[in-house]
Every structure is written in structure tokens, then in C-alpha cells.
CSV table of C-alpha atoms and ligand atoms in Angstrom, one decimal:
chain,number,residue,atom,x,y,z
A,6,UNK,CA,-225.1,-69.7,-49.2
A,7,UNK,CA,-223.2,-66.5,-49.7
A,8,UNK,CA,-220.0,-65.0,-48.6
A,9,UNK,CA,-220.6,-62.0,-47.2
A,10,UNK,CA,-223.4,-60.4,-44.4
A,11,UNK,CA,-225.9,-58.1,-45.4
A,12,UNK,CA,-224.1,-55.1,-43.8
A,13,UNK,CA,-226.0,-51.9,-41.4
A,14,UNK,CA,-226.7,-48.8,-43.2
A,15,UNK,CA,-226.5,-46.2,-40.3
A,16,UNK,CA,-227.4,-42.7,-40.4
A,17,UNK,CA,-224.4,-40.7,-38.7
A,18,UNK,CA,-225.9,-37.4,-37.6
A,19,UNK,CA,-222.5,-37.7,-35.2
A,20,UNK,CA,-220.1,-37.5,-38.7
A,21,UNK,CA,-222.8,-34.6,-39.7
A,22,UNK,CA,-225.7,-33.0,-38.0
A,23,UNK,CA,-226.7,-31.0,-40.6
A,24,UNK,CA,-226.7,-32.9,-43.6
A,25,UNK,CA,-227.9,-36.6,-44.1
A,26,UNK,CA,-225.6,-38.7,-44.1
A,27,UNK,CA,-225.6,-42.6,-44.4
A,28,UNK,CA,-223.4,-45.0,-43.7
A,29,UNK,CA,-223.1,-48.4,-45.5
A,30,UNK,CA,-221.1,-50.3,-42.9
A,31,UNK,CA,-218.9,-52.5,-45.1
A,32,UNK,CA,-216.3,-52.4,-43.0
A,33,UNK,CA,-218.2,-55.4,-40.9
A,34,UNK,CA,-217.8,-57.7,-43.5
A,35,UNK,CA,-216.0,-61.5,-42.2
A,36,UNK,CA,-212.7,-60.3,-44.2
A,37,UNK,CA,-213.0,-56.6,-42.9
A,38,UNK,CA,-214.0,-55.1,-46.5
A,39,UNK,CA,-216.4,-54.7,-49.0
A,40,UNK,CA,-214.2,-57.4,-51.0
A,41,UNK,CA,-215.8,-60.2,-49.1
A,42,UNK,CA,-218.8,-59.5,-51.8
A,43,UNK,CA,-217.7,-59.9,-54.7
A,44,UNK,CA,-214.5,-61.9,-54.3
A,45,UNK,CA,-216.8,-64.4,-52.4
A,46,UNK,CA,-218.6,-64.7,-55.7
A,47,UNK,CA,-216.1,-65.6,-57.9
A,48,UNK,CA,-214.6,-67.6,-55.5
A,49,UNK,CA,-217.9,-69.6,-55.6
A,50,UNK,CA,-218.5,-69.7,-58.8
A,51,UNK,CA,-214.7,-71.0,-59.4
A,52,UNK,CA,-215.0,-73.8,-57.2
A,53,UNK,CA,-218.3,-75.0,-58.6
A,54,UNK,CA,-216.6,-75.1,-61.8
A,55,UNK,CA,-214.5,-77.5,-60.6
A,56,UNK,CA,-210.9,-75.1,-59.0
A,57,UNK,CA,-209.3,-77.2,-56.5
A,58,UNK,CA,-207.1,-73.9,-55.2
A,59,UNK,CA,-207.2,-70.6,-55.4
A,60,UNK,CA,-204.3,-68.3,-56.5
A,61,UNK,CA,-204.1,-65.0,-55.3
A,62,UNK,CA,-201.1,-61.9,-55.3
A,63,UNK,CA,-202.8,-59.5,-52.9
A,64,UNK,CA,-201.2,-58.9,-49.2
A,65,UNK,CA,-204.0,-56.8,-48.4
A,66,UNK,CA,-207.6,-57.0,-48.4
A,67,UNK,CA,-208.1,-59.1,-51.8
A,68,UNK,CA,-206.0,-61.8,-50.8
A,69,UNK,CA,-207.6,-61.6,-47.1
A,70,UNK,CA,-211.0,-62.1,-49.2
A,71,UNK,CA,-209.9,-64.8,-51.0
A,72,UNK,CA,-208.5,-66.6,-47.6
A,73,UNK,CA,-211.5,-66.2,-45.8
A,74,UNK,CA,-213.6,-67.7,-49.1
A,75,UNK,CA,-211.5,-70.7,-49.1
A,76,UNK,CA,-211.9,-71.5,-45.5
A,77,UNK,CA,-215.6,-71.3,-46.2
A,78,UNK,CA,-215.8,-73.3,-49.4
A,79,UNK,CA,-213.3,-75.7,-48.2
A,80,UNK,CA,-211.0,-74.6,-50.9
A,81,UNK,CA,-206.9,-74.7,-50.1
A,82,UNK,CA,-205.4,-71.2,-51.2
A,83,UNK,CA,-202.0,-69.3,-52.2
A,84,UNK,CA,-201.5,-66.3,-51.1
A,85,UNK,CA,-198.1,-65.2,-53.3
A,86,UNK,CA,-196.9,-61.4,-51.8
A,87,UNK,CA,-194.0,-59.1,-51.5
A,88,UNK,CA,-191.0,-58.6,-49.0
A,89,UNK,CA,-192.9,-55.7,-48.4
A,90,UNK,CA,-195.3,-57.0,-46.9
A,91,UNK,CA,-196.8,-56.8,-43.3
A,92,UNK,CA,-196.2,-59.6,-40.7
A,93,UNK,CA,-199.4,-58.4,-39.5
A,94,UNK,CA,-201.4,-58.8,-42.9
A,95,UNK,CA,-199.5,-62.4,-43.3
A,96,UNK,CA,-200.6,-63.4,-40.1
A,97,UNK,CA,-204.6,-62.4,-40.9
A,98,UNK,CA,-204.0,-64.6,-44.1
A,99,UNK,CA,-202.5,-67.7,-42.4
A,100,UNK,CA,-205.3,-67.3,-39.6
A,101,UNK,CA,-207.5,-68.4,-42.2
A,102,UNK,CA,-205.5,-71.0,-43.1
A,103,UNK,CA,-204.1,-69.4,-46.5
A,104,UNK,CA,-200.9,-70.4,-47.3
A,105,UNK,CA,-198.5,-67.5,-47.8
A,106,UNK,CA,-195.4,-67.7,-49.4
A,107,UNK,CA,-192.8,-64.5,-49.8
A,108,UNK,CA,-191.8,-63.9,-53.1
A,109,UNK,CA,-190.0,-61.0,-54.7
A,110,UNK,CA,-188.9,-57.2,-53.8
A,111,UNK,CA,-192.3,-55.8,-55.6
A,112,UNK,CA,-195.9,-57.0,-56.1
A,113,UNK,CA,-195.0,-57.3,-60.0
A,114,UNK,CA,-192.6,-60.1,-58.8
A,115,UNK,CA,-195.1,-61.5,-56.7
A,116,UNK,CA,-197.9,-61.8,-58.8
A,117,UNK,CA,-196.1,-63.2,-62.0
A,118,UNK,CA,-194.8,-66.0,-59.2
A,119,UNK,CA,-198.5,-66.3,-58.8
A,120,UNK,CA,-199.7,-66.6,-62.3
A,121,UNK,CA,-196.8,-69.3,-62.6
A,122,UNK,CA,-198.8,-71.2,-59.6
A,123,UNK,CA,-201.5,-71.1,-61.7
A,124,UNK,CA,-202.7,-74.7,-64.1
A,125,UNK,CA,-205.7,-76.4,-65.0
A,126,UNK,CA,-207.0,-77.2,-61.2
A,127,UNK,CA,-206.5,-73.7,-59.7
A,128,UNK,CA,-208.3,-70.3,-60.6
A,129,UNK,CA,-206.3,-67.1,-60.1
A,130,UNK,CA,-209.1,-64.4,-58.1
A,131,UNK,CA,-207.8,-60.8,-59.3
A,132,UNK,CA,-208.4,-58.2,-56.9
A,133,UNK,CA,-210.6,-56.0,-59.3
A,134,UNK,CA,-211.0,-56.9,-62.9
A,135,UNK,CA,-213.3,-59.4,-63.0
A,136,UNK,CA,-217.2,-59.5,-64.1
A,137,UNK,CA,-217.7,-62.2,-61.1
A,138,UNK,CA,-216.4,-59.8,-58.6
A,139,UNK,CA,-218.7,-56.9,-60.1
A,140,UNK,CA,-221.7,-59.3,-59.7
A,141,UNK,CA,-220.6,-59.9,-56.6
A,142,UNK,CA,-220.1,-56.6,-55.6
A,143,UNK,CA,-223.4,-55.0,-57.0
A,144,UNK,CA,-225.3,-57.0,-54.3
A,145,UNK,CA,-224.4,-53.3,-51.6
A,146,UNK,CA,-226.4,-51.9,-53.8
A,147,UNK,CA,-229.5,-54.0,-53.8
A,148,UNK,CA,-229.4,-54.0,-50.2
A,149,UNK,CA,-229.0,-50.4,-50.4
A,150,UNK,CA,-232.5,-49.9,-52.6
A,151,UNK,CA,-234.4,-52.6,-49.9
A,152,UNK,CA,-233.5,-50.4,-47.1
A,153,UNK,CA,-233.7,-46.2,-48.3
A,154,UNK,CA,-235.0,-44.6,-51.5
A,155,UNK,CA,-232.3,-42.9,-53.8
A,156,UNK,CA,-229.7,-40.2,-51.9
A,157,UNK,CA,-228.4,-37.5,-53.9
A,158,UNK,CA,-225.1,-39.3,-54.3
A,159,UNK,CA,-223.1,-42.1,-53.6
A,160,UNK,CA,-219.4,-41.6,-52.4
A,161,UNK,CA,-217.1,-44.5,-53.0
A,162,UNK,CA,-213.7,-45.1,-53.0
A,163,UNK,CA,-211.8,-46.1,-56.6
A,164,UNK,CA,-209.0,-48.5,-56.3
A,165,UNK,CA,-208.8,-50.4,-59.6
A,166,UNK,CA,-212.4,-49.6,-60.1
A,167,UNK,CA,-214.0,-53.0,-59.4
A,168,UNK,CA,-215.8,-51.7,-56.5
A,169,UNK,CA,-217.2,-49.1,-59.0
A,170,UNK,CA,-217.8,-51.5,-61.7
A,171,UNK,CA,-220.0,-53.5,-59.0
A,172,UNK,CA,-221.7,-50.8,-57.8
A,173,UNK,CA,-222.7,-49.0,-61.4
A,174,UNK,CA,-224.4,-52.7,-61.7
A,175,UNK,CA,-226.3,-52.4,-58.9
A,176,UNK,CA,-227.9,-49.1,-59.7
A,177,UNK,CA,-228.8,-50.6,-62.9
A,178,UNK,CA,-230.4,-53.6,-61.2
A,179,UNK,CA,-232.2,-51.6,-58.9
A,180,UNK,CA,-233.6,-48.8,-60.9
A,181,UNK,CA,-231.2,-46.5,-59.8
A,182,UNK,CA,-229.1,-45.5,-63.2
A,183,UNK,CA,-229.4,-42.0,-62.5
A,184,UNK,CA,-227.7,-41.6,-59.0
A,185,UNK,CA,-224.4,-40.2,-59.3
A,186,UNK,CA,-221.5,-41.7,-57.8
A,187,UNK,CA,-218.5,-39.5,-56.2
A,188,UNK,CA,-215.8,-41.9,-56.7
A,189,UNK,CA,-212.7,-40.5,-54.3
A,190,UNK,CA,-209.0,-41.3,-54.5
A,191,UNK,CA,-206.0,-39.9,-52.8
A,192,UNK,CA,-203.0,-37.7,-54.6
A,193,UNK,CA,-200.5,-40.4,-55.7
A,194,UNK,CA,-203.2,-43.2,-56.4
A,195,UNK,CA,-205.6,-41.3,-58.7
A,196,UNK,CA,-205.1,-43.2,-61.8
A,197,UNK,CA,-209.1,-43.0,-61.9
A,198,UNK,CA,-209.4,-39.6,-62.2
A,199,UNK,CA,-206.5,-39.3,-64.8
A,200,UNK,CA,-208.4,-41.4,-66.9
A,201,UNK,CA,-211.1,-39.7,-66.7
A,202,UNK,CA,-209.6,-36.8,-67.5
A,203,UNK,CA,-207.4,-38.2,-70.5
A,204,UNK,CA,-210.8,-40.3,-71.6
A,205,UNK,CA,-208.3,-43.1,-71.4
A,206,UNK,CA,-206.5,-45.3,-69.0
A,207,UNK,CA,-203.2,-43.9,-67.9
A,208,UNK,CA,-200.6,-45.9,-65.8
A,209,UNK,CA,-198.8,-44.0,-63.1
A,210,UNK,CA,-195.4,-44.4,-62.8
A,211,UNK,CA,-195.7,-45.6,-59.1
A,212,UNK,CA,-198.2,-45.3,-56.4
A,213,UNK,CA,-197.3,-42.3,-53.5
A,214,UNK,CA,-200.3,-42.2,-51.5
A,215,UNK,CA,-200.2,-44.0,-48.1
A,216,UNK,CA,-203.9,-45.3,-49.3
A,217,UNK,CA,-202.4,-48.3,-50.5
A,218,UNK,CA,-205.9,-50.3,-51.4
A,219,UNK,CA,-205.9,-47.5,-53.6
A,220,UNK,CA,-203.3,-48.1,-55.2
A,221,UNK,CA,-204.0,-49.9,-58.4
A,222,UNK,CA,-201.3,-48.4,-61.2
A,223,UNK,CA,-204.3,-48.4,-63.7
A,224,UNK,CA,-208.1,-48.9,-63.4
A,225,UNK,CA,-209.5,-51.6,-65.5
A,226,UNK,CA,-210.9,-50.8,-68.8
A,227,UNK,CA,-214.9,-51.4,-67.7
A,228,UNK,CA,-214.3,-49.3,-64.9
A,229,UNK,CA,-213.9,-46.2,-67.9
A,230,UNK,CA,-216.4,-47.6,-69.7
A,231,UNK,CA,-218.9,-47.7,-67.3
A,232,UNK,CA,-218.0,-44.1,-66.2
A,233,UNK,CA,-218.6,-43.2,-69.5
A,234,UNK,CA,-221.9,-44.4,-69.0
A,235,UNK,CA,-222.8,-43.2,-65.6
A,236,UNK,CA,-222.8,-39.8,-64.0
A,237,UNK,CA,-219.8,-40.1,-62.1
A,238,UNK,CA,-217.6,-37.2,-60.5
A,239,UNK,CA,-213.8,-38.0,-59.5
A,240,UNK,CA,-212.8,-36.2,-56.3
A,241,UNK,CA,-208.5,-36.3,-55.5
A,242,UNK,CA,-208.1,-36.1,-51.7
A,243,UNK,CA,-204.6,-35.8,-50.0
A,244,UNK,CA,-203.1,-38.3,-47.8
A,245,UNK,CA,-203.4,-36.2,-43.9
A,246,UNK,CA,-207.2,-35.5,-45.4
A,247,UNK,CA,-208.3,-38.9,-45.7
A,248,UNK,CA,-206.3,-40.1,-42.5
A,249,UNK,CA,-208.6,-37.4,-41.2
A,250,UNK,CA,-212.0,-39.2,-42.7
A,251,UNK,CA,-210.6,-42.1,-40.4
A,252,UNK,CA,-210.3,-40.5,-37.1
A,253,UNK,CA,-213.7,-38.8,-37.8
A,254,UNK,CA,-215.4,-42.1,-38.2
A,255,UNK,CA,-213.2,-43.6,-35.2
A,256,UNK,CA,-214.1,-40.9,-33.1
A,257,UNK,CA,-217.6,-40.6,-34.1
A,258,UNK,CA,-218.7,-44.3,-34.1
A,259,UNK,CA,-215.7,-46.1,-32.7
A,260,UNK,CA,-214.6,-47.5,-36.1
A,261,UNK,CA,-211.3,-48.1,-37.6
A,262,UNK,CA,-210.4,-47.8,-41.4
A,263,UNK,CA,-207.9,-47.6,-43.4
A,264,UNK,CA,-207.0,-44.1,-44.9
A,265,UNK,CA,-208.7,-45.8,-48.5
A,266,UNK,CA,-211.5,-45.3,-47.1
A,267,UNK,CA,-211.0,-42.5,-44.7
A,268,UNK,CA,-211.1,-40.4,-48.2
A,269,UNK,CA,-214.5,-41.4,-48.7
A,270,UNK,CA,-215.5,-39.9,-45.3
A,271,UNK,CA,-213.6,-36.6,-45.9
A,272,UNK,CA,-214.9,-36.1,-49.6
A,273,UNK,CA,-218.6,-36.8,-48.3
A,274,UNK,CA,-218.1,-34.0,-45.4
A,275,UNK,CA,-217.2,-32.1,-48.0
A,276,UNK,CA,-220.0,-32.6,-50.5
A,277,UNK,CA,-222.8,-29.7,-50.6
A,278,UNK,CA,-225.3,-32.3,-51.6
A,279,UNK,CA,-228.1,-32.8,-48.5
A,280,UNK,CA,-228.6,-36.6,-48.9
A,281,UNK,CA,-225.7,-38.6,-49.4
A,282,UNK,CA,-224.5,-42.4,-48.9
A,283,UNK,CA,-221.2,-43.2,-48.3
A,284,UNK,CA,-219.9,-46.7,-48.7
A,285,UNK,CA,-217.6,-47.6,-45.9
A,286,UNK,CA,-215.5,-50.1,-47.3
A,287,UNK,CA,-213.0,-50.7,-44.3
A,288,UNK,CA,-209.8,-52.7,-44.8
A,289,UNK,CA,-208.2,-54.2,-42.0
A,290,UNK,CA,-204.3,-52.4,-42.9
A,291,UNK,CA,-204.8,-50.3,-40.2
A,292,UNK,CA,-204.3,-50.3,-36.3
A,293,UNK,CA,-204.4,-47.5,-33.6
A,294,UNK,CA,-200.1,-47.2,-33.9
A,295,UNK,CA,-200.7,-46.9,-38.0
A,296,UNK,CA,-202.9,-44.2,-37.3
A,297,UNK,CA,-201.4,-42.3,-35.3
A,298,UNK,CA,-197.9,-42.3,-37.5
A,299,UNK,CA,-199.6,-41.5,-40.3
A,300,UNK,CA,-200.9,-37.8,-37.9
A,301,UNK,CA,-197.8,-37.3,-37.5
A,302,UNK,CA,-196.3,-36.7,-41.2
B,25,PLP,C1,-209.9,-52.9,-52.6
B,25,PLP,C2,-210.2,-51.7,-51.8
B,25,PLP,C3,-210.6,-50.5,-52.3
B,25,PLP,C4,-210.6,-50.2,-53.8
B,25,PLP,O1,-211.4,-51.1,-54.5
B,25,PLP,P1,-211.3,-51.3,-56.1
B,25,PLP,O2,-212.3,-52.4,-56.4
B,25,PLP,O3,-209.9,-51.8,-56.3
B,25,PLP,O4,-211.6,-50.0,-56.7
B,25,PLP,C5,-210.9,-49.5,-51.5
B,25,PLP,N1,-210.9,-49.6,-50.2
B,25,PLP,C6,-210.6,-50.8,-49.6
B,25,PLP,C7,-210.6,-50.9,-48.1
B,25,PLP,C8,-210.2,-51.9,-50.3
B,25,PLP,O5,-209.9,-53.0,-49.8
């Protein structure tokens, strides 16, 4: 049994008549994201290892992931987050029967509360950096290669980089090692494209962008190496651009994303390359209000 559906690929000659480009509809997923995948995984291979809870310090889409997996596997799970915040993102948790407890001004506060919830029973599910949640991930891909032959491109968005970790594994798995991958942040969260650019992991001071899947202080350290190993081009986008990408897609096909993935749409209308597919990885911070403050600034 797995986690996640085998999502639609849909070509959108709505988002763009005169180009082709695909849409991998990830965004359907149980959780709302592409995290389902490979946070499902782990979560799986965790429990058969014997974790009686899971441990997660993500108010957003990882920790919603991990919620949703434990329901499934029958596993009780801690969801440790900030103040900050949402009551709507705590109440998405709780509905599948997470516990949440509120600890701390900042996610650092929350997640070392987490780590200290952590012991021999429990596994702790990060929300990027880990080789379970890469093989979980890379299984897009292969549904990509049953259903298309190669594009020119993929576009992706980079949080921490464990969507591109996952997805660099899939090429390899299918054949495809030679596809480049656009991998789009926003202007405050582009501690991916620093990296690449410094041929190093950088830490930024503190996230800006309203993107705020994006917005992982530093990438892990595979998620450099394997750009080191794959073509990969990093594309910055700025905040009222990929809030753009969302109203696009929402107005095209009656879908609502958040603005981490909104980049992805907005750097994909902007590619010159004919064939593209973009990977809609959804999120569920996001509602018609959000949206429409975010137009505003
Ligand atoms: C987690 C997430 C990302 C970033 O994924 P990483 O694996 O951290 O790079 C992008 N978009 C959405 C909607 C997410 O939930």
C-alpha cells in the first residue's frame, strides 16, 4: 500500500497556447502536496521498523504529511510548532488526528522541543533531508516517464531541496539523467541558488519571501551535490510574480496554490523552451482571502 495517488499530468494549453506545457497535478495529493510521497515513505518504512509515534516540527505541509501518514498507518503523531502559527494549519493537523502542541516564539524553538520529544519508540520525519523522503519522492517521476517521453525541462520549486533530491532520483531511475531541471525560488528564500552560486551551502540570515514552504534557511548538503551532478538551472522569482503563477493556475484550471508553487508556474511561462513539465506541488497555506492580500502589497 502506498501513501500517496498517482497524480494527473494535464496538458494546460489554457496556462499557454503556444508552447507545451504539462502539468503534474501534485497539488491532489490526500495532504494537498507533493510531500504525501515521500514523507509517506519514511513514515512507512519507520513504523515497520518498529516507531510507535512520529515526531514532527513543521506547521505547514510536512507536518500535514506526516498527520495524514499516521492516520493511515495507525501511527499516533506530534506535531510541535510555533506561536506563529496558523489556527487554520493547526486545525488541518488535528483533523487528522495529530496532536499539536504550541511551543516557542520561532520554529528553532519548536523543533528543538521536538527533538526533546524524541526516544527510542518515536522517529522524528524531517521535512526535507532525508534519503527515505527522496525515495519517496522520486516515484513523480516514474509516473512521469509511464505517461510522456522526456520534455525539454522540468520546473520545480526548491524549498530545502528534498523535492529536488527526489526528483534527480527519478530521472536516474527512469533513464532520464539528461533532462534539466529549472529549480525556482522566490527573493528572500533562495538559499538554493546562493549555493549554487557560492558552490557551497549558505545560510540566510532569515527568510523574507511570503513563499514560506520555501523557506528553508539552508538546502541540505545532497541537494548541492546532486546539482553538481545534474544539469540544473536556478531561476529567483519575486513574491507579486509567483502570487501571479497562482491566480494563473486558479483562473485557468480552478486551482489553488500556494505562492511556493505559484513561482513554478510564473518561471515555466517564462521559459523559451517548447516542451516543458511543471510540477505542481500545491500546499494547502493558502485560501481565496490569503490570496487576495497577498495582490494587494
Ligand atoms: C515542501 C514544499 C516545497 C519545497 O520542497 P523542498 O523539498 O523543501 O525543497 C515547495 N512547495 C510546497 C507546496 C511544499 O510543501
Amino acid at each position: 500500500m502506498s501513501l500517496h495517488i498517482k497524480t494527473p499530468l494535464l496538458a494546460s494549453r489554457r496556462l499557454c497556447p503556444d508552447r507545451s506545457v504539462w502539468l503534474k497535478l501534485e497539488n491532489t495529493q490526500p495532504s494537498g502536496s507533493f510531500k504525501a510521497r515521500g514523507i509517506g515513505y519514511a513514515c512507512q518504512v519507520y513504523a515497520k521498523q518498529g516507531a510507535r509515534r512520529f515526531v514532527s516540527s513543521s506547521g505547514g505541509n510536512a507536518g500535514l504529511a506526516v498527520a495524514y501518514a499516521g492516520r493511515m498507518l495507525e501511527v499516533p503523531v506530534v506535531v510541535v510548532v510555533p506561536e506563529t502559527t496558523t489556527e487554520r494549519a493547526k486545525e488541518l493537523i488535528r483533523f487528522e488526528n495529530a496532536e499539536v502542541v504550541v511551543h516557542g516564539s520561532s520554529w528553532a524553538e519548536a523543533h528543538e522541543e521536538a527533538m526533546q520529544r524524541v526516544d527510542r519508540e518515536s522517529a522524528y520525519l524531517h521535512p526535507f533531508d532525508d534519503p527515505y523522503i527522496w525515495q519517496g519522492h522520486a516515484t513523480l517521476v516514474e509516473e512521469l516517464a509511464e505517461e510522456r517521453g522526456r520534455p525539454d525541462a522540468i520546473v520545480l520549486s526548491v524549498g530545502g531541496g528534498g523535492l529536488f533530491c527526489g526528483v534527480v532520483e527519478g530521472l536516474r531511475r527512469v533513464g532520464w539523467s539528461d533532462v534539466p531541471l529549472i529549480a525556482v525560488e522566490t527573493e528572500g528564500a533562495d538559499s538554493f541558488a546562493q549555493a549554487l552560486e557560492a558552490n557551497e551551502l549558505i545560510a540566510l540570515e532569515s527568510i523574507s519571501s511570503i513563499a514560506t514552504s520555501l523557506g528553508a534557511k539552508q538546502v541540505a548538503q545532497e541537494a548541492l551535490n546532486r546539482a553538481r551532478e545534474h544539469p540544473t538551472h536556478p531561476v529567483v522569482i519575486s513574491d507579486a510574480d509567483a502570487v501571479g503563477g497562482c491566480r494563473q493556475l486558479l483562473e485557468a484550471h480552478h486551482m489553488l496554490v500556494e505562492p511556493a508553487c505559484g513561482a513554478a508556474i510564473t518561471a515555466a511561462l517564462r521559459s523559451p523552451l517548447s516542451d516543458l513539465i511543471v510540477i505542481i506541488c500545491g500546499g494547502v497555506g493558502v485560501s481565496d482571502d490569503l490570496l487576495r492580500s497577498w495582490e494587494k502589497k
